[in-house]
Tab-separated table of C-alpha atoms and ligand atoms in Angstrom:
chain	number	residue	atom	x	y	z
A	59	MET	CA	134.184	122.750	115.255
A	60	ALA	CA	132.453	120.680	112.606
A	61	LEU	CA	133.031	116.962	112.950
A	62	THR	CA	135.478	115.530	110.447
A	63	GLN	CA	135.631	112.085	108.915
A	64	HIS	CA	138.717	111.521	111.063
A	65	ASP	CA	136.676	112.170	114.229
A	66	ILE	CA	134.040	109.681	113.115
A	67	ASP	CA	136.693	107.116	112.093
A	68	LYS	CA	138.122	107.240	115.615
A	69	GLU	CA	134.700	106.759	117.166
A	70	ILE	CA	133.930	103.849	114.841
A	71	ALA	CA	137.263	102.214	115.759
A	72	ALA	CA	136.626	102.712	119.479
A	73	GLU	CA	133.159	101.140	119.222
A	74	ARG	CA	134.606	98.211	117.254
A	75	ASP	CA	137.411	97.668	119.788
A	76	ALA	CA	134.963	97.787	122.686
A	77	TYR	CA	132.744	95.235	120.928
A	78	GLU	CA	135.672	92.909	120.214
A	79	GLN	CA	136.696	93.072	123.850
A	80	ARG	CA	133.164	92.260	124.970
A	81	VAL	CA	133.051	89.216	122.708
A	82	ALA	CA	136.542	88.108	123.803
A	83	GLY	CA	135.249	88.354	127.367
A	84	GLY	CA	132.427	85.944	126.568
A	85	ALA	CA	129.652	88.369	125.603
A	86	PRO	CA	127.306	87.183	122.845
A	87	VAL	CA	127.736	88.162	119.207
A	88	GLU	CA	125.615	91.218	118.416
A	89	HIS	CA	123.682	90.825	115.188
A	90	HIS	CA	121.881	94.178	115.347
A	91	PRO	CA	123.086	97.725	115.928
A	92	ASP	CA	123.128	99.260	119.362
A	93	ARG	CA	120.385	101.904	119.130
A	94	GLY	CA	122.678	104.282	120.983
A	95	TYR	CA	125.517	104.088	118.445
A	96	ALA	CA	126.831	107.647	118.724
A	97	PRO	CA	128.942	107.900	115.525
A	98	TYR	CA	125.529	108.054	113.822
A	99	ARG	CA	124.645	111.380	115.401
A	100	SER	CA	120.885	111.260	114.772
A	101	SER	CA	120.695	108.381	117.249
A	102	VAL	CA	121.869	110.401	120.228
A	103	LEU	CA	118.493	111.833	121.285
A	104	ARG	CA	116.356	109.143	119.727
A	105	HIS	CA	117.223	105.927	121.524
A	106	PRO	CA	115.770	104.731	124.814
A	107	LYS	CA	118.175	104.548	127.739
A	108	ARG	CA	116.115	102.175	129.863
A	109	PRO	CA	116.464	98.464	129.108
A	110	PRO	CA	113.486	96.942	127.268
A	111	VAL	CA	111.010	94.726	129.093
A	112	GLY	CA	111.427	91.145	127.888
A	113	ILE	CA	108.431	89.081	126.837
A	114	ASP	CA	108.776	85.306	126.694
A	115	VAL	CA	106.406	84.481	123.839
A	116	THR	CA	106.388	80.769	124.639
A	117	LYS	CA	104.495	81.540	127.832
A	118	ASP	CA	101.620	83.205	126.032
A	119	PRO	CA	100.660	81.817	122.629
A	120	GLU	CA	97.733	84.264	122.458
A	121	LEU	CA	99.876	87.351	121.888
A	122	VAL	CA	98.622	89.332	118.925
A	123	GLU	CA	102.287	89.988	118.056
A	124	LEU	CA	102.686	86.314	117.178
A	125	SER	CA	100.618	86.935	114.088
A	126	SER	CA	101.135	89.476	111.356
A	127	PRO	CA	98.988	91.542	109.007
A	128	ALA	CA	97.922	89.592	105.925
A	129	TRP	CA	98.890	90.711	102.424
A	130	GLY	CA	97.345	89.667	99.139
A	131	GLU	CA	97.313	90.254	95.429
A	132	ARG	CA	95.149	93.351	95.781
A	133	ASP	CA	97.825	95.060	97.913
A	134	ILE	CA	100.256	95.199	95.007
A	135	THR	CA	100.067	95.561	91.241
A	136	GLU	CA	102.027	93.449	88.816
A	137	LEU	CA	104.373	96.293	87.936
A	138	ASP	CA	105.193	97.249	91.526
A	139	ASN	CA	108.418	95.233	91.542
A	140	ASP	CA	109.754	96.865	88.369
A	141	LEU	CA	111.001	100.352	89.249
A	142	THR	CA	112.144	100.954	85.673
A	143	ARG	CA	108.590	100.905	84.281
A	144	GLN	CA	106.748	103.357	86.513
A	145	HIS	CA	106.975	106.293	84.103
A	146	ARG	CA	106.671	106.939	80.379
A	147	GLY	CA	110.383	106.909	79.677
A	148	GLU	CA	113.404	104.869	80.686
A	149	PRO	CA	115.215	105.923	83.857
A	150	VAL	CA	118.875	106.862	83.579
A	151	GLY	CA	121.428	104.439	84.977
A	152	GLU	CA	122.554	100.854	85.068
A	153	ARG	CA	119.617	98.419	85.263
A	154	ILE	CA	119.895	95.773	87.948
A	155	THR	CA	117.892	92.768	89.055
A	156	VAL	CA	117.815	92.056	92.791
A	157	GLU	CA	116.563	88.687	93.942
A	158	GLY	CA	116.683	86.706	97.137
A	159	ARG	CA	114.762	84.685	99.667
A	160	LEU	CA	113.004	85.739	102.820
A	161	LEU	CA	113.815	83.198	105.521
A	162	ASP	CA	113.335	82.717	109.238
A	163	ARG	CA	116.067	81.779	111.692
A	164	GLU	CA	115.487	78.107	110.917
A	165	GLY	CA	116.164	78.728	107.227
A	166	ARG	CA	112.524	78.183	106.299
A	167	PRO	CA	110.957	80.312	103.548
A	168	VAL	CA	108.595	83.080	104.616
A	169	ARG	CA	105.810	83.083	102.039
A	170	GLY	CA	103.344	85.686	100.862
A	171	GLN	CA	104.821	88.535	102.873
A	172	LEU	CA	105.218	92.145	101.822
A	173	VAL	CA	108.651	93.423	100.770
A	174	GLU	CA	108.921	97.176	100.129
A	175	ILE	CA	111.995	99.009	98.811
A	176	TRP	CA	113.025	102.609	98.257
A	177	GLN	CA	116.245	104.118	96.979
A	178	ALA	CA	118.062	107.073	95.438
A	179	ASN	CA	118.310	107.378	91.661
A	180	SER	CA	121.515	106.721	89.720
A	181	ALA	CA	122.790	110.217	90.590
A	182	GLY	CA	122.277	109.635	94.318
A	183	ARG	CA	119.107	111.686	94.742
A	184	TYR	CA	115.842	110.671	96.382
A	185	ALA	CA	112.493	111.785	95.017
A	186	HIS	CA	111.733	113.339	98.408
A	187	GLN	CA	110.917	117.013	98.976
A	188	ARG	CA	113.256	117.344	101.923
A	189	GLU	CA	116.208	115.912	100.015
A	190	GLN	CA	118.894	118.617	99.919
A	191	HIS	CA	121.453	116.963	97.666
A	192	ASP	CA	121.512	118.919	94.405
A	193	ALA	CA	122.108	115.946	92.093
A	194	PRO	CA	119.557	115.773	89.256
A	195	LEU	CA	116.132	114.265	89.714
A	196	ASP	CA	115.138	111.688	87.116
A	197	PRO	CA	111.592	112.255	85.817
A	198	ASN	CA	111.456	108.577	84.907
A	199	PHE	CA	112.469	107.203	88.282
A	200	THR	CA	110.686	107.434	91.613
A	201	GLY	CA	112.582	104.692	93.394
A	202	ALA	CA	109.861	102.931	95.387
A	203	GLY	CA	108.583	99.400	94.823
A	204	ARG	CA	106.902	96.477	96.531
A	205	THR	CA	106.199	92.799	96.024
A	206	LEU	CA	105.013	89.690	97.847
A	207	THR	CA	107.337	86.752	98.464
A	208	ASP	CA	106.385	83.694	96.432
A	209	ASP	CA	105.701	80.146	97.613
A	210	HIS	CA	109.428	79.525	98.078
A	211	GLY	CA	110.033	82.827	99.855
A	212	PHE	CA	111.594	84.540	96.818
A	213	TYR	CA	111.277	88.236	96.063
A	214	ARG	CA	112.574	89.925	92.889
A	215	PHE	CA	112.957	93.553	91.816
A	216	THR	CA	114.094	95.239	88.627
A	217	THR	CA	115.546	98.668	89.312
A	218	ILE	CA	118.457	101.030	88.679
A	219	GLN	CA	121.812	100.911	90.457
A	220	PRO	CA	121.473	103.668	93.101
A	221	GLY	CA	124.232	106.245	93.436
A	222	PRO	CA	126.070	107.095	96.667
A	223	TYR	CA	125.026	110.380	98.219
A	224	PRO	CA	126.307	112.960	100.722
A	225	TRP	CA	124.617	113.576	104.062
A	226	ARG	CA	125.241	115.817	107.026
A	227	ASN	CA	126.371	113.549	109.816
A	228	HIS	CA	129.836	115.125	109.603
A	229	THR	CA	131.899	117.003	107.017
A	230	ASN	CA	132.300	114.975	103.826
A	231	ALA	CA	129.938	112.204	104.953
A	232	TRP	CA	128.845	109.940	102.080
A	233	ARG	CA	126.498	106.979	102.205
A	234	PRO	CA	127.619	103.892	100.267
A	235	ALA	CA	125.091	102.955	97.558
A	236	HIS	CA	122.189	101.083	99.124
A	237	ILE	CA	118.567	100.042	98.741
A	238	HIS	CA	116.252	100.373	101.750
A	239	PHE	CA	114.140	97.281	102.493
A	240	SER	CA	111.064	96.941	104.693
A	241	VAL	CA	109.851	93.383	105.278
A	242	PHE	CA	107.116	91.634	107.221
A	243	GLY	CA	107.404	88.156	108.653
A	244	ARG	CA	104.873	85.627	109.843
A	245	SER	CA	104.704	87.430	113.142
A	246	PHE	CA	104.762	91.115	114.094
A	247	THR	CA	107.843	90.343	116.219
A	248	GLN	CA	109.812	89.564	113.032
A	249	ARG	CA	109.342	93.025	111.507
A	250	LEU	CA	112.528	94.304	109.857
A	251	VAL	CA	113.675	97.486	108.137
A	252	THR	CA	117.194	97.329	106.764
A	253	GLN	CA	119.474	98.352	103.881
A	254	MET	CA	121.127	96.280	101.167
A	255	TYR	CA	124.606	97.327	100.019
A	256	PHE	CA	126.623	96.483	96.896
A	257	PRO	CA	129.881	94.493	96.920
A	258	ASN	CA	133.256	96.238	97.135
A	259	ASP	CA	131.913	99.729	97.751
A	260	PRO	CA	134.905	101.984	98.586
A	261	LEU	CA	132.735	103.976	101.006
A	262	PHE	CA	132.188	101.068	103.437
A	263	PRO	CA	134.972	102.041	105.895
A	264	TYR	CA	133.611	105.564	106.363
A	265	ASP	CA	129.906	104.991	106.966
A	266	PRO	CA	128.703	105.081	110.591
A	267	ILE	CA	125.285	103.657	109.699
A	268	LEU	CA	126.805	100.490	108.243
A	269	HIS	CA	129.329	100.320	111.103
A	270	ALA	CA	126.551	100.596	113.677
A	271	VAL	CA	126.512	96.856	113.004
A	272	THR	CA	129.780	96.335	114.871
A	273	ASP	CA	130.159	92.646	114.081
A	274	GLN	CA	132.051	92.160	110.807
A	275	ALA	CA	130.239	88.957	109.843
A	276	ALA	CA	126.856	90.566	110.530
A	277	ARG	CA	127.840	93.623	108.489
A	278	ASP	CA	128.838	91.359	105.604
A	279	ARG	CA	125.303	89.966	105.588
A	280	LEU	CA	124.049	93.400	104.516
A	281	VAL	CA	126.053	93.176	101.289
A	282	ALA	CA	124.503	91.531	98.233
A	283	ALA	CA	126.502	89.206	95.996
A	284	TYR	CA	126.913	89.792	92.291
A	285	ASP	CA	125.321	86.759	90.620
A	286	HIS	CA	126.003	86.343	86.934
A	287	ASN	CA	123.190	83.813	86.641
A	288	LEU	CA	120.770	86.537	87.704
A	289	SER	CA	122.032	88.994	85.129
A	290	VAL	CA	119.545	89.274	82.277
A	291	PRO	CA	121.247	89.193	78.848
A	292	GLU	CA	121.219	92.564	77.069
A	293	PHE	CA	119.270	94.044	80.019
A	294	SER	CA	120.505	94.039	83.628
A	295	LEU	CA	123.162	92.939	86.139
A	296	GLY	CA	122.045	90.547	88.870
A	297	TYR	CA	122.476	90.767	92.626
A	298	ARG	CA	121.437	88.123	95.126
A	299	TRP	CA	120.539	89.025	98.675
A	300	ASP	CA	118.771	86.742	101.153
A	301	ILE	CA	117.043	88.249	104.165
A	302	VAL	CA	116.802	86.360	107.449
A	303	LEU	CA	114.199	87.562	109.931
A	304	ASP	CA	115.018	87.600	113.607
A	305	GLY	CA	112.558	87.381	116.432
A	306	PRO	CA	110.287	84.614	117.568
A	307	SER	CA	107.353	83.465	115.496
A	308	ALA	CA	104.374	81.220	115.967
A	309	THR	CA	104.544	77.568	115.041
A	310	TRP	CA	105.516	77.217	111.423
A	311	MET	CA	102.976	75.623	109.161
A	312	GLU	CA	104.104	73.598	106.186
A	313	GLU	CA	101.088	74.599	104.120
A	314	GLY	CA	99.516	77.976	103.766
A	315	ARG	CA	101.020	81.304	104.507
B	25	MET	CA	128.671	88.673	100.511
B	26	THR	CA	125.519	87.035	101.735
B	27	ASP	CA	127.004	83.979	103.303
B	28	ILE	CA	124.202	82.473	105.287
B	29	ALA	CA	123.763	78.758	105.474
B	30	THR	CA	120.414	78.226	103.833
B	31	THR	CA	118.669	74.919	103.746
B	32	ASP	CA	115.593	73.757	101.972
B	33	THR	CA	112.099	73.697	103.356
B	34	HIS	CA	112.674	70.867	105.813
B	35	GLY	CA	116.092	71.851	107.062
B	36	ALA	CA	116.369	72.842	110.691
B	37	GLU	CA	119.779	74.465	110.354
B	38	ALA	CA	119.711	77.833	112.070
B	39	VAL	CA	120.801	80.798	109.970
B	40	LEU	CA	122.032	84.151	111.154
B	41	PRO	CA	119.738	87.170	111.037
B	42	THR	CA	119.985	90.138	108.705
B	43	PRO	CA	120.914	93.172	110.819
B	44	SER	CA	118.500	96.049	111.224
B	45	GLN	CA	119.287	99.482	109.764
B	46	THR	CA	117.562	102.813	110.237
B	47	VAL	CA	114.585	103.708	108.062
B	48	GLY	CA	116.475	106.977	107.383
B	49	PRO	CA	114.913	110.325	106.483
B	50	PHE	CA	113.565	109.537	103.019
B	51	TYR	CA	111.009	106.739	103.391
B	52	GLY	CA	108.221	109.322	103.222
B	53	TYR	CA	107.439	108.872	99.538
B	54	ALA	CA	107.640	105.081	99.728
B	55	LEU	CA	106.113	103.664	102.908
B	56	PRO	CA	103.178	105.880	103.950
B	57	ILE	CA	99.790	104.806	102.635
B	58	PRO	CA	96.846	107.140	102.021
B	59	ASP	CA	94.468	106.733	104.958
B	60	GLY	CA	97.045	104.505	106.605
B	61	GLY	CA	95.601	105.317	110.027
B	62	ASN	CA	91.941	104.755	109.123
B	63	ILE	CA	91.916	101.133	110.144
B	64	ALA	CA	88.316	100.880	111.377
B	65	PRO	CA	85.594	100.041	108.870
B	66	VAL	CA	83.543	103.156	108.116
B	67	GLY	CA	80.874	103.843	110.731
B	68	HIS	CA	81.720	100.873	112.932
B	69	PRO	CA	80.289	101.369	116.458
B	70	ASP	CA	83.432	100.014	118.152
B	71	THR	CA	85.703	102.608	116.549
B	72	VAL	CA	88.281	104.268	118.806
B	73	THR	CA	90.540	107.183	117.966
B	74	VAL	CA	94.085	106.829	119.275
B	75	HIS	CA	96.599	109.608	118.778
B	76	GLY	CA	99.703	111.172	120.223
B	77	HIS	CA	103.097	112.688	119.649
B	78	VAL	CA	106.498	111.064	119.305
B	79	TYR	CA	109.196	112.928	121.281
B	80	ASP	CA	112.978	112.762	121.455
B	81	GLY	CA	115.174	113.028	124.549
B	82	GLU	CA	114.889	116.814	124.641
B	83	GLY	CA	111.118	116.725	124.397
B	84	ASN	CA	111.068	117.813	120.763
B	85	PRO	CA	108.467	116.146	118.544
B	86	LEU	CA	109.696	113.982	115.658
B	87	PRO	CA	108.308	115.102	112.292
B	88	ASP	CA	109.748	111.990	110.655
B	89	ALA	CA	108.642	109.041	112.761
B	90	LEU	CA	106.594	106.163	111.398
B	91	VAL	CA	104.135	104.387	113.684
B	92	GLU	CA	102.693	100.981	112.815
B	93	LEU	CA	99.741	99.552	114.726
B	94	TRP	CA	98.485	95.985	114.847
B	95	GLY	CA	95.570	94.836	116.930
B	96	ALA	CA	92.963	92.184	117.519
B	97	ALA	CA	89.324	92.621	116.491
B	98	PRO	CA	86.777	93.538	119.210
B	99	ASP	CA	86.022	89.817	119.752
B	100	GLY	CA	89.727	89.120	120.364
B	101	SER	CA	90.260	87.347	117.054
B	102	VAL	CA	93.293	88.074	114.885
B	103	PRO	CA	92.334	89.836	111.638
B	104	THR	CA	93.187	87.862	108.502
B	105	ALA	CA	91.793	90.139	105.800
B	106	THR	CA	94.223	91.529	103.223
B	107	GLY	CA	93.685	94.964	101.706
B	108	SER	CA	95.515	97.345	104.044
B	109	MET	CA	97.103	99.089	101.057
B	110	ARG	CA	95.070	98.045	97.976
B	111	ARG	CA	96.782	99.179	94.817
B	112	ASP	CA	95.080	100.208	91.599
B	113	PRO	CA	96.424	98.518	88.474
B	114	ALA	CA	94.906	101.221	86.236
B	115	SER	CA	96.609	104.245	87.800
B	116	GLY	CA	99.482	102.525	89.582
B	117	GLY	CA	98.405	104.400	92.724
B	118	PHE	CA	96.899	103.438	96.032
B	119	VAL	CA	93.133	103.158	96.294
B	120	GLY	CA	93.238	102.725	100.069
B	121	ARG	CA	91.117	100.463	102.224
B	122	ASN	CA	87.627	99.552	101.072
B	123	GLY	CA	86.054	100.811	104.311
B	124	LEU	CA	84.380	97.471	104.907
B	125	GLU	CA	86.925	94.910	105.998
B	126	PHE	CA	89.058	95.131	109.127
B	127	THR	CA	92.711	94.277	108.489
B	128	GLY	CA	93.849	95.302	111.983
B	129	TRP	CA	97.014	96.954	110.658
B	130	GLY	CA	97.814	100.598	110.087
B	131	ARG	CA	100.800	102.783	109.304
B	132	ILE	CA	101.000	106.500	110.081
B	133	GLN	CA	103.807	108.990	109.493
B	134	THR	CA	103.935	111.746	112.094
B	135	ASP	CA	103.068	115.175	110.737
B	136	ALA	CA	105.234	118.298	110.971
B	137	ASP	CA	104.195	118.617	114.646
B	138	GLY	CA	105.264	115.075	115.421
B	139	HIS	CA	101.638	114.008	115.745
B	140	TRP	CA	99.967	110.785	114.580
B	141	VAL	CA	96.304	109.729	114.586
B	142	ALA	CA	94.689	106.339	114.060
B	143	ARG	CA	91.066	105.243	114.027
B	144	THR	CA	90.770	101.556	114.672
B	145	LEU	CA	88.480	99.079	116.402
B	146	ARG	CA	88.624	98.656	120.147
B	147	PRO	CA	90.773	95.530	120.544
B	148	GLY	CA	89.364	92.532	122.386
B	149	ALA	CA	91.229	90.523	125.002
B	150	ARG	CA	93.144	87.413	124.017
B	151	GLY	CA	94.151	84.793	126.544
B	152	GLY	CA	94.580	86.095	130.071
B	153	GLY	CA	95.872	89.585	129.317
B	154	ALA	CA	94.255	92.993	129.033
B	155	PRO	CA	93.450	94.105	125.476
B	156	TYR	CA	96.031	96.222	123.689
B	157	LEU	CA	97.246	97.501	120.351
B	158	ALA	CA	100.751	96.392	119.338
B	159	VAL	CA	103.002	99.232	118.176
B	160	CYS	CA	106.199	99.358	116.128
B	161	VAL	CA	108.051	102.697	115.857
B	162	PHE	CA	110.568	103.680	113.170
B	163	ALA	CA	112.477	106.944	112.725
B	164	ARG	CA	115.563	108.510	111.310
B	165	GLY	CA	118.145	108.073	114.053
B	166	LEU	CA	116.620	104.823	115.242
B	167	LEU	CA	118.931	102.027	114.119
B	168	MET	CA	116.378	99.377	115.017
B	169	HIS	CA	112.609	99.719	115.383
B	170	LEU	CA	111.028	99.807	118.826
B	171	PHE	CA	108.078	97.726	119.998
B	172	THR	CA	105.605	98.905	122.585
B	173	ARG	CA	101.909	98.452	123.404
B	174	ILE	CA	98.923	100.730	123.832
B	175	TYR	CA	96.626	99.538	126.595
B	176	LEU	CA	93.287	101.334	126.803
B	177	PRO	CA	92.140	102.475	130.259
B	178	GLY	CA	88.839	101.479	131.853
B	179	ASP	CA	89.196	97.970	133.211
B	180	ASP	CA	91.573	98.404	136.153
B	181	ALA	CA	91.311	94.762	137.212
B	182	ALA	CA	92.334	93.517	133.767
B	183	LEU	CA	95.233	95.976	133.590
B	184	ALA	CA	96.439	94.948	137.062
B	185	ALA	CA	96.358	91.282	136.078
B	186	ASP	CA	98.071	91.729	132.712
B	187	PRO	CA	101.239	89.592	132.557
B	188	VAL	CA	103.269	92.220	130.693
B	189	LEU	CA	102.134	95.276	132.652
B	190	SER	CA	102.796	93.485	135.925
B	191	GLN	CA	106.417	92.922	134.842
B	192	VAL	CA	106.899	96.669	134.491
B	193	GLU	CA	107.921	98.683	137.525
B	194	GLU	CA	104.890	100.471	138.877
B	195	GLY	CA	106.107	104.000	138.230
B	196	ARG	CA	106.509	103.328	134.507
B	197	ARG	CA	103.303	101.362	133.786
B	198	SER	CA	101.384	104.501	132.945
B	199	THR	CA	103.591	105.007	129.858
B	200	LEU	CA	101.837	101.980	128.332
B	201	VAL	CA	98.273	103.048	129.138
B	202	ALA	CA	96.572	105.633	126.945
B	203	GLU	CA	94.766	108.576	128.492
B	204	GLU	CA	91.023	108.846	127.836
B	205	GLN	CA	90.325	112.380	126.614
B	206	ALA	CA	86.737	111.977	125.449
B	207	PRO	CA	84.505	108.973	124.847
B	208	ALA	CA	86.412	106.560	122.562
B	209	THR	CA	89.268	109.058	122.134
B	210	TYR	CA	92.636	108.231	123.653
B	211	ARG	CA	95.993	109.950	123.766
B	212	PHE	CA	99.211	107.937	123.722
B	213	ASP	CA	102.522	109.786	123.499
B	214	ILE	CA	105.711	107.929	122.681
B	215	ARG	CA	108.837	109.268	124.409
B	216	LEU	CA	111.937	107.701	122.910
B	217	GLN	CA	114.213	108.938	125.686
B	218	GLY	CA	114.323	111.008	128.859
B	219	GLU	CA	111.793	111.732	131.538
B	220	ASN	CA	108.792	109.405	131.299
B	221	GLU	CA	110.560	107.369	128.642
B	222	THR	CA	108.042	104.939	127.151
B	223	VAL	CA	108.472	101.305	128.141
B	224	PHE	CA	109.656	99.367	125.102
B	225	LEU	CA	109.350	95.625	124.690
B	226	GLU	CA	111.650	92.866	123.505
B	227	TYR	CA	110.204	89.529	122.425
B	228	GLN	CA	112.201	86.415	123.243
C	284	LIG	FE1	119.261	106.038	101.957
């Protein structure tokens, strides 16, 4: 009765084949998941079935959605981007540095915007009350951080390599290691919540959340690159991951944020 | 690997977007902000309370949805003040808003009953449309956020002339208009699926 990994594998393959046929038939490449991607079972009752109403933002430059909430130095503290220094002791695990740029679809840096992350500890456990996985909690690791992008659009975090963890989508479901990201753009329409993965994770083929992005090239953009130049000697391994915001934005200004 | 063609500040080369992924079930210790829904400056006469439930396709409330609101000031201007989350360097915690400045932005996690509440300032009109609050909804099970709008009732002429509302088929427009329950208190339920499914928006 319980769903097996094999059941989910077949559904993932069917969704991928259907997508490839659509594209072969001239349909556009899909960069984002279909909200109704059924192999991820939680989506079944939580996605709208009616098509969205389209808004052409070029016809109305007064839309409040073409601007975004403002963030400043008082919204973060200096230590917020170092998840290894939020407690008295050192967290357990492999220290990593994650750096990248926040860009818009034109490749332009998005400056001064809020980037928030959260993740499991090195054993694959979240510091969340409803977490049911019985891996150990780490008293020296909470796993939440935030920062503002700098004048060139860069963000940077110091943290611990998160562990993979089991979940209850189907029997023997495991999430590949990942860090959750929440980012703001210059306009409310560019809002993005996503997940960063690590290269060569053996769990990639089995995960319906990752495969909800049915396009292989788009999926690959969720995977960070190991970057030896970002590794800090005697301290941490470096990963580089750029984030490109979708959605229309107001006219870009060279100066200011 | 991240293999996007990036260019420097002046480059016009288009790059491909980072796909969306669900917020998942465990953002609750990371994203919510104390007093995240108390957007209005303390004691402001234009304060409105907006609240509602978030429901799934079987009519069950979501105890793990996250609602973000963004709105214009009463004069229609776009807020530019920072300070929606204000962090305290001494304790490493949140100190919350200062109760004085209006940032226009709020974030509320639904409670165990699937209910959210925000107190903000009555938005002013911008351009030719009726005033509204912009909404972004996240939840476990939602692979990409959903945008919608909360229009406040009262000015029927403005609502009838609104360029977005008039694009929506008549029978569904009411899903975008809050219900006035008491003076300055409005209810706005978000139905992700099913009967009376909320109208969601896509910006192009
Ligand atoms: Fe996760």
